[in-house]
XYZ file of C-alpha atoms in Angstrom:
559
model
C -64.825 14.923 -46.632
C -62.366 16.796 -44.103
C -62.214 19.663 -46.767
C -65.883 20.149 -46.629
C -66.465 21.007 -42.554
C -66.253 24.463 -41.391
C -63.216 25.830 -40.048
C -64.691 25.495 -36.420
C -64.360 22.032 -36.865
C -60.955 21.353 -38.131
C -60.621 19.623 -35.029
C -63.162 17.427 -35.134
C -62.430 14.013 -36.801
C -65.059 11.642 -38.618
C -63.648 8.206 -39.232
C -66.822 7.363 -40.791
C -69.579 9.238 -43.236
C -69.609 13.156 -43.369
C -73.669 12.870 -43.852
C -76.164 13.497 -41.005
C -77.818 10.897 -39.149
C -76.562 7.893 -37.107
C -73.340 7.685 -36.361
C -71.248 5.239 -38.431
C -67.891 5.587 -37.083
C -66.348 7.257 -33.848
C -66.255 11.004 -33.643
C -62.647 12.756 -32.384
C -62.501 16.117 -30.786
C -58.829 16.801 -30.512
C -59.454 19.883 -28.017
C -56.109 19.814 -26.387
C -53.065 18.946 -28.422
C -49.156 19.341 -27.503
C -47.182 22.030 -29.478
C -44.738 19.022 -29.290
C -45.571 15.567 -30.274
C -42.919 13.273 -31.377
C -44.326 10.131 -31.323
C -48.713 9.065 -32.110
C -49.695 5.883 -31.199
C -50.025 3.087 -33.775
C -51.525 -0.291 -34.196
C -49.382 -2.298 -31.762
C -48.780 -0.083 -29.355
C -49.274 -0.494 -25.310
C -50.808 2.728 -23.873
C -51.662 4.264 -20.274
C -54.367 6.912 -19.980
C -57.028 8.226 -17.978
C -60.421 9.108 -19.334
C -63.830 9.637 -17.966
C -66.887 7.875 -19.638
C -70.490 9.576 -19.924
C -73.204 9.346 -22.102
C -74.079 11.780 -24.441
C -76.340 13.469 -22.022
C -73.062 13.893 -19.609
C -73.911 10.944 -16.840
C -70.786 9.666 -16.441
C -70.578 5.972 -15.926
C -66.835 5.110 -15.624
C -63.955 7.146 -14.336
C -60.020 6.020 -14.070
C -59.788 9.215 -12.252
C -61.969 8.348 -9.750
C -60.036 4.904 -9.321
C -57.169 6.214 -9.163
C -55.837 3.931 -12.104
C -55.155 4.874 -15.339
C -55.952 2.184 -17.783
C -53.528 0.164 -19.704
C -53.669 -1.736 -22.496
C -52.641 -2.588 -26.359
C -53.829 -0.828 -29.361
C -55.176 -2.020 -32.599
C -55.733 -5.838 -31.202
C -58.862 -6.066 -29.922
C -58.455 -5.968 -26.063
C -60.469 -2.395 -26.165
C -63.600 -1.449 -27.225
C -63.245 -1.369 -31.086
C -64.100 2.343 -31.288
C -61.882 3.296 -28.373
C -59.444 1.084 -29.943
C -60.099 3.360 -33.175
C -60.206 6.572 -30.746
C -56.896 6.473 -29.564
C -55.015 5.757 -32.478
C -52.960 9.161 -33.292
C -52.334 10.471 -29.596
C -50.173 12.023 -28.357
C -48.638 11.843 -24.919
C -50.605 14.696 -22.614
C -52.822 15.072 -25.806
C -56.694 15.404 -24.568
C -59.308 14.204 -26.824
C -63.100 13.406 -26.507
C -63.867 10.507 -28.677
C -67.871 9.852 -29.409
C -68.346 5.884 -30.131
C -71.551 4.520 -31.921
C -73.154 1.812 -30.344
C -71.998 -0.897 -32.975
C -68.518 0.228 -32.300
C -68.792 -0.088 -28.714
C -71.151 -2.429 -26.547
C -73.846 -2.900 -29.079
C -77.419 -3.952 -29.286
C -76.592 -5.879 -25.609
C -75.159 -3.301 -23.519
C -72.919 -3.922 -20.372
C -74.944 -4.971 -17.685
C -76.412 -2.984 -15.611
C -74.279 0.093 -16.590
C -74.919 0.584 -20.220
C -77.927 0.210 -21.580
C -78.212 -1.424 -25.236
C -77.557 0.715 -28.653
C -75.583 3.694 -26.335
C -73.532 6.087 -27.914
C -70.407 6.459 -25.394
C -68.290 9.791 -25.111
C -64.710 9.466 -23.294
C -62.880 12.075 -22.457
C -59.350 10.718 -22.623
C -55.568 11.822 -21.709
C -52.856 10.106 -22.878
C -50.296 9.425 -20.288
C -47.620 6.607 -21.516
C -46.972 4.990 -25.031
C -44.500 2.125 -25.930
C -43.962 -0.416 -27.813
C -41.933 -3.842 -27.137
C -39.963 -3.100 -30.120
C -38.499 -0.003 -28.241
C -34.934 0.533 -26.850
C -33.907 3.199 -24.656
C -33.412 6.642 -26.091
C -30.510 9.078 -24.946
C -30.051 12.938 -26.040
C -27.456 14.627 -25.256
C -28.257 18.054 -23.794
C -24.908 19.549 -23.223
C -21.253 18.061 -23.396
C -18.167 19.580 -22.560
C -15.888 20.478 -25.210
C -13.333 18.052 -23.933
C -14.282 14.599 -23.309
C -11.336 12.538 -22.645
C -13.285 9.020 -21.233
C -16.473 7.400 -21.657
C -18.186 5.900 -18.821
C -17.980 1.940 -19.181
C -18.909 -1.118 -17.694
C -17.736 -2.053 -14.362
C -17.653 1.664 -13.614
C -18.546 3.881 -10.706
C -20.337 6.842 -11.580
C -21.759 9.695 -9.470
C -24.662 11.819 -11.056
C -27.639 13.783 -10.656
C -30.906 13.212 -12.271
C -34.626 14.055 -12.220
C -37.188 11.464 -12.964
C -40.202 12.141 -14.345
C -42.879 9.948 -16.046
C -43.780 10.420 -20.005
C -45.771 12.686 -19.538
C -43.674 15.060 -16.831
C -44.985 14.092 -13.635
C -41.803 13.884 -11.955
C -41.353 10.837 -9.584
C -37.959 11.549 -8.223
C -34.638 13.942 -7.872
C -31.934 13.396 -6.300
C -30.889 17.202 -6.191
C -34.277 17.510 -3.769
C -31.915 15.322 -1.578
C -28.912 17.030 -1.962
C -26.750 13.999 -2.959
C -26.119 12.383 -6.121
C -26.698 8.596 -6.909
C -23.670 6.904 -6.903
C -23.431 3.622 -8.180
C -21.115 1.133 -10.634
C -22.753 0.760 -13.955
C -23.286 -2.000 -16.168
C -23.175 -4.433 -13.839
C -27.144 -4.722 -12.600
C -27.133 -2.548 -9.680
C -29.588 0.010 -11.846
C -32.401 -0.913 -14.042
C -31.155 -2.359 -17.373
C -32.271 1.011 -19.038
C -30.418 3.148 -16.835
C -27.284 0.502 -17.186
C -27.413 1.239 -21.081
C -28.050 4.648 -20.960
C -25.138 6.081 -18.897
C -22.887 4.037 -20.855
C -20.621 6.472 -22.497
C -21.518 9.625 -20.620
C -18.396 12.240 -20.194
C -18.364 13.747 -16.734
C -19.810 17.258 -17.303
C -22.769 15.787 -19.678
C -26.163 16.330 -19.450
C -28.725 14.039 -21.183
C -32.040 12.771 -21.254
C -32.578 9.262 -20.812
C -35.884 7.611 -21.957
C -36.483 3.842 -20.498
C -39.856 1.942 -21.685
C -41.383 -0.007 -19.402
C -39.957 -3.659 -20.029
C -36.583 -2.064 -19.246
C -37.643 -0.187 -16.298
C -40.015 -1.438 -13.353
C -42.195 -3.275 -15.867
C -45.632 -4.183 -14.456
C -44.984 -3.667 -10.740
C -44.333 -0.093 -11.090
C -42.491 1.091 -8.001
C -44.466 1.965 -5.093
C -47.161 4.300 -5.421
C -44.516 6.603 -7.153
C -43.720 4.677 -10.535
C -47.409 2.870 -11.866
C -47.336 -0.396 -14.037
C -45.851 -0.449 -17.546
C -44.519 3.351 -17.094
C -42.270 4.948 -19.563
C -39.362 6.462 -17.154
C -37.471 10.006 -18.777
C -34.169 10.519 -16.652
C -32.543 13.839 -17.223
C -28.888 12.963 -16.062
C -25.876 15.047 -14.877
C -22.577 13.004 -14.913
C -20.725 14.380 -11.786
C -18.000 11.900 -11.762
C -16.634 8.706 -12.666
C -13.671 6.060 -12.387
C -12.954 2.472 -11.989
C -11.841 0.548 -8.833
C -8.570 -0.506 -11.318
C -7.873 2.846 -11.501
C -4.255 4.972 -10.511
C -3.463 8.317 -10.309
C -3.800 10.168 -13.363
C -0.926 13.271 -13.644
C -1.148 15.853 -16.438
C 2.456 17.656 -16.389
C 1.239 21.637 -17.226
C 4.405 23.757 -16.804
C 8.292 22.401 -15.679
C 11.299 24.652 -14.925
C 14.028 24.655 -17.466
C 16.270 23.860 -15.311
C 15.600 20.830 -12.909
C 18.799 19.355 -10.724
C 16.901 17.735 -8.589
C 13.456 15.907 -8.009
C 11.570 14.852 -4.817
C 11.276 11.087 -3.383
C 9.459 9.879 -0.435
C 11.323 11.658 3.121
C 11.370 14.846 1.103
C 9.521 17.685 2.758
C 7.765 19.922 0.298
C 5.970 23.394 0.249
C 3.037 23.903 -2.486
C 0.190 25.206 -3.389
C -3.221 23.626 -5.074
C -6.498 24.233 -5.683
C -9.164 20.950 -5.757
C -12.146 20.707 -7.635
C -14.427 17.694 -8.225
C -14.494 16.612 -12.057
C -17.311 19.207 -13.056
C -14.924 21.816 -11.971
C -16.740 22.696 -9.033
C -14.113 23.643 -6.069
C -13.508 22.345 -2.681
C -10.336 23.993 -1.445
C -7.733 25.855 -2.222
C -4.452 27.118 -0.661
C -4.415 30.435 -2.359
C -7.102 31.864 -0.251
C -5.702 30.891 2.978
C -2.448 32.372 1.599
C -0.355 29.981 2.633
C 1.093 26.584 1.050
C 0.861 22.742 2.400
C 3.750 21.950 3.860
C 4.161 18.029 4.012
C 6.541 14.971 4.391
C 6.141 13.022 0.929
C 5.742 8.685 1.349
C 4.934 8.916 5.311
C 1.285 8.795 4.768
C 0.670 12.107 5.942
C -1.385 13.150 3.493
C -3.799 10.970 1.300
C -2.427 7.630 -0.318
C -3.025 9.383 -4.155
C -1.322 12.699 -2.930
C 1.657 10.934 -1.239
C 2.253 9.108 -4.617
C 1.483 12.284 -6.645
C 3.877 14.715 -4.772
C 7.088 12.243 -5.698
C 9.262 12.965 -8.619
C 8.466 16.935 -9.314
C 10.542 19.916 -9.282
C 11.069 23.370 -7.988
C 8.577 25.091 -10.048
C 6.767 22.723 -11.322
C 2.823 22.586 -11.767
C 0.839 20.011 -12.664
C -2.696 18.820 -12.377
C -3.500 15.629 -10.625
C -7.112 12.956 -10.873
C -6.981 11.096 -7.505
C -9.456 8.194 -7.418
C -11.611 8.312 -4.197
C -9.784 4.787 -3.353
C -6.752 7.200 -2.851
C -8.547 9.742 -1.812
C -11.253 9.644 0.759
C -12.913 6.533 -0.143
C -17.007 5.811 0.097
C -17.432 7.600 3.370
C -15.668 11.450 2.227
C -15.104 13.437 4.672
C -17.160 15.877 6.530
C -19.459 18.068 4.003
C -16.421 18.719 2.152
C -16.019 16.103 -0.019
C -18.749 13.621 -0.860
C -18.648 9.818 -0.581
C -16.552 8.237 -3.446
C -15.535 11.396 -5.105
C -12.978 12.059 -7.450
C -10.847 14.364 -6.902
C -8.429 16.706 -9.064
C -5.925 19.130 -7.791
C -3.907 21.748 -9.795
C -0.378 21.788 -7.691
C 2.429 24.410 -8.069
C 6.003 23.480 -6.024
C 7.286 26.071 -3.996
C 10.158 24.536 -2.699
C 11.418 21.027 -0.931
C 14.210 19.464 0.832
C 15.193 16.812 3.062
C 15.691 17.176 6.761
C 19.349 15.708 5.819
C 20.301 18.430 3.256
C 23.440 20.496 3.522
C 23.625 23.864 1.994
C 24.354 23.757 -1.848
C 26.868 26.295 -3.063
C 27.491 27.394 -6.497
C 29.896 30.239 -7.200
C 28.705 32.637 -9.646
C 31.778 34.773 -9.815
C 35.694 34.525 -8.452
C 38.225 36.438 -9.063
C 41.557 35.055 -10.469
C 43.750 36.053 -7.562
C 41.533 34.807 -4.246
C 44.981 34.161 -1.580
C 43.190 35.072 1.355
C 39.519 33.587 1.990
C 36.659 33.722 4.630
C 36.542 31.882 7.749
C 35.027 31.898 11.746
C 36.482 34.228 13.373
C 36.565 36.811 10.791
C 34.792 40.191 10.237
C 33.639 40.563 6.499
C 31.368 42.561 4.765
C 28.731 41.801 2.516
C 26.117 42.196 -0.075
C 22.980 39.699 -0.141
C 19.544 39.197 -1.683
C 17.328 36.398 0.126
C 14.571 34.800 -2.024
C 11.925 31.941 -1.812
C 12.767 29.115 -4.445
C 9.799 30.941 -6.872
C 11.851 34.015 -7.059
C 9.459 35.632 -4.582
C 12.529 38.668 -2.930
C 12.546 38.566 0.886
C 15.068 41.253 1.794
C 17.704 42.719 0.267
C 20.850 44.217 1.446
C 20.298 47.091 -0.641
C 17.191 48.293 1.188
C 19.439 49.620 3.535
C 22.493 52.275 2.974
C 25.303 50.134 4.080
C 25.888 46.418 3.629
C 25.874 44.433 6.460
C 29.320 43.527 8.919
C 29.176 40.412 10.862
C 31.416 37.674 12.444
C 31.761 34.323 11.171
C 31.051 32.008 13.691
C 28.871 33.876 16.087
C 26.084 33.359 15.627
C 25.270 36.471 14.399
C 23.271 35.165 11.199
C 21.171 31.687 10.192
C 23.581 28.350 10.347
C 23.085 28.273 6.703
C 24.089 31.820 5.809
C 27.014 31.642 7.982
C 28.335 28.701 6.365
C 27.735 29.719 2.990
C 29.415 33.097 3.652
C 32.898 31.082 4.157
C 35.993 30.112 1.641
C 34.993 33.400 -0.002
C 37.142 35.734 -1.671
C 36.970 39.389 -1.410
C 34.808 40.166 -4.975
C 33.666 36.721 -5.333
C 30.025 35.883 -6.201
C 27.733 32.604 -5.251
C 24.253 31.422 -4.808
C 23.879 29.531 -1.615
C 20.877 27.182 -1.295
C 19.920 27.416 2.346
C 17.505 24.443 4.032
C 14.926 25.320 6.084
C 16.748 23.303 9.455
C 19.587 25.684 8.582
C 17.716 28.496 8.253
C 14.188 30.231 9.786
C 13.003 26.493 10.336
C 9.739 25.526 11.452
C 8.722 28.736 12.463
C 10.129 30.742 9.844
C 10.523 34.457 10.638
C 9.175 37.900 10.154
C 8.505 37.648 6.128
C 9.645 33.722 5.901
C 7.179 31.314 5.769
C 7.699 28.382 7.616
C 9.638 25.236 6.748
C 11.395 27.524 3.671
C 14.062 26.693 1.623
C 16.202 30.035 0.909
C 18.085 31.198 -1.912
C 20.782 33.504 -1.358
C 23.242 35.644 -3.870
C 26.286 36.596 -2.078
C 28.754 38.932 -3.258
C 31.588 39.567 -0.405
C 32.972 42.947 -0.311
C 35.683 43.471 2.168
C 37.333 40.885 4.869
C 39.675 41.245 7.993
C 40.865 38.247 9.500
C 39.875 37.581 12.726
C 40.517 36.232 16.116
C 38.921 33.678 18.095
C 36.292 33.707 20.293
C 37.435 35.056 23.767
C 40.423 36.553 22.494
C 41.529 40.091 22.119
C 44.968 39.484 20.241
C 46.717 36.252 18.891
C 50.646 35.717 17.613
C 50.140 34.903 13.827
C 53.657 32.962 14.954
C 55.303 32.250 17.940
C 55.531 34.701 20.137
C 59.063 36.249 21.163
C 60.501 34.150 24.044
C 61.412 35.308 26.788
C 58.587 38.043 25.921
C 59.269 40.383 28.675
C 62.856 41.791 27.405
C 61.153 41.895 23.664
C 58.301 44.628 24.621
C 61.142 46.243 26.063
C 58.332 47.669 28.838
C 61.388 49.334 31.123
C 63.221 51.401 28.168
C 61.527 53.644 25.984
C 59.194 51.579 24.339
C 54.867 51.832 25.678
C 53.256 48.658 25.669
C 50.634 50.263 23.175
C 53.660 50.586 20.552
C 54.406 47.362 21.146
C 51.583 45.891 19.997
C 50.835 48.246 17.281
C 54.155 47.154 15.809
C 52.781 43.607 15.908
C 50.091 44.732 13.683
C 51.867 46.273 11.532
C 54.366 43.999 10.751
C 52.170 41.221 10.450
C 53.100 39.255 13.735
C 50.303 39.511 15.881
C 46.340 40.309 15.246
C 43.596 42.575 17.062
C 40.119 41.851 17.286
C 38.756 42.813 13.947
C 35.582 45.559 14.146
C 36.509 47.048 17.670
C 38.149 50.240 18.592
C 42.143 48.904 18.471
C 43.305 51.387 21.845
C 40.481 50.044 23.578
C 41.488 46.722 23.150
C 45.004 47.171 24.051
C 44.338 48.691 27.433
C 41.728 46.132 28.072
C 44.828 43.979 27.708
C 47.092 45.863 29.702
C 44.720 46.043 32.589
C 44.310 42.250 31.830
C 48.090 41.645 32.886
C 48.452 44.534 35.528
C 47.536 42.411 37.716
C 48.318 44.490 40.808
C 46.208 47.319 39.137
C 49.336 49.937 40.096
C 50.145 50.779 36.251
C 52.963 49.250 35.254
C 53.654 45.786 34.229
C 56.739 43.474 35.076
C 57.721 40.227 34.259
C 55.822 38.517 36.935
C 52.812 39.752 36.082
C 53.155 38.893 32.299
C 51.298 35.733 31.448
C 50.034 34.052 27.963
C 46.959 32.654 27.219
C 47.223 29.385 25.267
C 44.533 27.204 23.702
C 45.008 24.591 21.027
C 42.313 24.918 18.355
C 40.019 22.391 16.581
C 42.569 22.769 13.795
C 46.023 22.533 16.206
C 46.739 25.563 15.829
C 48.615 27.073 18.351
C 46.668 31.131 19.689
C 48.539 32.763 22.214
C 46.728 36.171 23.836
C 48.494 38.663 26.112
């Protein structure tokens, strides 16, 4: 029969005779068809669609349009018209079809009051809108997955997503990326729709998927507001932002450690690092990078957040590693500012700079020594030395070989950091060590021209030359005891100058001059000292020794 009508009508369907005359069975013009049609509706079936109803001369005499209701009802089981019934039977959703019904097929040799008349041929012009059946269960499709997909959302979950919401046949009823916020909710446990529950049920974050609810699982015959109608087949196209559960800890992925690692950090420590935080779809929030500059923290004093504090304990010098905080050790429901959204999970990528503890000493470890070491560095004397000054990363400072002569200082004046000036004593001339310096014995707080603040600095120290030194205030000490009486030994009224005098204390090992000052300078500042009448000469009145008992009991005598 279908064979036989002319190509024109390929769309046309005859569901009874092919012959002229009265119709028999209903007549199908198919004049708008999907490219895409999964699913026709059978026998069984529940259906939504608009149509308009005219007679054959086009007076309409029923309109769902013009209610503003689409109908609904089952297919195949006699609650339609029995040529509508027939009529719809092979739709698809957003398919448009004209269906002609015979009289016998529709309201007969009666009629339907005052509306249609008996023996009527009846044309609708129908859309299909919604099909299901009650046999259905909801339908998921993954769009796109990530390639790693290390947990499943579950039961008893709380998820954050994204999603648009559109009916069967794409009128879209909702989005929450028109709001600007995603829905955040636990899942599985009847705070969604039971179709929603099952469909997010093993979702990775990162996943996109389509979600297909039928009715009975959705907002079944009261629809939702004028936004969802009765008996509506939901689609959900979902993007899994986050998820975790309230049992949840800390989650730490160890991505690079140092060799070498002496020493780890516990709660007092104070620690210098960098991080960059993302949300779990990679997306970032902040980072310490582009500020330039690391976070500098107390670790276990609850100055930072509860899932950080816990985080930063137990790492390295060096280390990186990537931490998942939970938001209830993060920043909970609320978030904070427009930052970080309510009940967000949160993952940062850390790298340790350096940490200590406000009680650390300097750590020394000599490098290098040579076999002989009889005299050694202490306060008081003048050395010589070569340095390089790093952070913990290896990240070079200064260096004493940026400049063309090492540098000369005094131990015990304050002439360097605490640190360095500790770690530059018991040193041998030629003898190497790396000297760990704190940041309290260091640049501190406010670090320095090129030292960021609150660093930890790593020295190499090589010493190259020493002279023994004399405390602070003095010009010249007895190594001994002093000749007594004193007067008769510098032999001031023979032939003997009281700059020989002293001299010959140097030399033979006696007494010592101020190391790093010009020697005849210092010996008439300490004649002038005891020429007390200023007229040149000095006699044993005048001659007087200045005595102080060190921390150490040692006895220094000065002229």
């Amino acid at each position: 029969c279908f064979k036989s009508f002319p190509p024109a009508c390929a769309r046309v369907i005859y569901l009874g005779l092919c012959s002229p005359g009265p119709l028999e069975d209903v007549v199908i013009d198919r004049y708008d068809i999907p490219r895409v049609c999964p699913r026709e509706v059978q026998t069984g079936d529940f259906v939504r669609y608009h149509y308009n109803g005219t007679f054959t001369d086009g007076k309409k005499f029923d309109s769902s349009h013009e209610r503003g209701a689409p109908f609904s009802g089952q297919v195949g089981l006699g609650r339609l018209i029995t040529g509508l019934d027939r009529g719809v039977q092979g739709m698809c959703v957003n398919e448009r079809r004209k269906v002609t019904v015979p009289p016998h097929l529709a309201y007969g040799s009666i009629g339907a009051g005052d509306v249609i008349p008996a023996d009527t041929v009846l044309v609708f012009d129908v859309v299909l809108l919604d099909i299901w059946n009650t046999e259905d269960k909801v339908q998921t499709r993954t769009l796109s997955k990530p390639e790693s997909c290390k947990r499943l959302a579950e039961a008893t979950d709380f998820i954050r997503y994204h999603y648009n919401g559109t009916l069967l046949n794409g009128v879209p009823f909702d989005s929450s990326h028109s709001r600007n916020g995603t829905y955040d909710t636990y899942v599985g446990m009847g705070y969604l729709i039971k179709g929603m529950d099952e469909g997010l049920i093993g979702m990775c974050v990162g996943e996109t998927r389509t979600i297909i609810i039928p009715p009975f699982l959705a907002y079944e015959e009261k629809g939702y507001g004028t936004v969802i109608p009765s008996q509506a087949t939901l689609v959900f196209e979902v993007f899994m932002i986050d998820l975790f559960n309230p049992k949840d800890d800390i989650a730490v992925v160890v991505k690079e450690v140092p060799k070498t690692c002496t020493r780890k950090t516990v709660v007092g420590d104070y620690i210098r690092y960098h991080y960059n935080g993302t949300f779990q779809d990679g997306s970032g929030f902040d980072t310490s990078y582009q500020r330039n500059s690391t976070y500098n923290t107390y670790i276990g004093m609850g100055y930072v957040i509860q899932g950080m504090d816990k985080a930063l304990q137990g790492l390295c010098i060096g280390e990186k590693r990537r931490v998942i905080l939970p938001p209830h050790m993060a920043y909970g429901e609320k978030g904070t500012g427009d930052i970080i959204p309510g009940s967000a999970v949160l993952v940062f990528d850390i790298h340790v700079i350096d940490f200590h503890n406000p009680k650390d000493l300097i750590e020394i470890k000599v490098t290098s020594k040579p076999k002989k070491c009889n005299l050694t560095s202490e306060v008081d004397d003048l050395i010589q030395y070569r340095y390089n000054c790093s952070l913990m990363d290896g990240t070079l400072l200064y260096s004493s070989d940026h400049y063309e002569k090492a540098p000369i200082t005094t131990l015990g004046a304050n002439k360097v950091i605490e640190g360095l000036d500790e770690g530059l004593r018991g040193m041998c001339v030629g003898e190497k060590r790396v000297v760990i310096v704190p940041p309290h014995l260091g640049h501190g707080e406010n670090g320095a021209k090129g030292v960021p603040s609150s660093a930890v600095l790593h020295f190499e120290l090589e010493l190259l030359d020493l002279q023994k030194g004399v405390p602070d205030g003095y010009m010249f000490v007895w190594l001994g005891d002093s000749p007594d009486p004193l007067f008769p030994a510098m032999d001031l009224n023979k032939d003997l100058s009281f700059t020989a005098f002293i001299n010959i204390q140097v030399v033979e090992g006696t007494g010592r001059l101020r190391p790093g000052m010009d020697a005849d300078g210092i010996i008439k500042d300490m004649f002038n000292n005891q020429d007390r009448n200023r007229d040149g000469k000095i006699v044993a009145e005048e001659l007087k020794l200045k005595v102080e008992e060190d921390s150490d009991k040692a006895r220094h005598e000065e002229l």
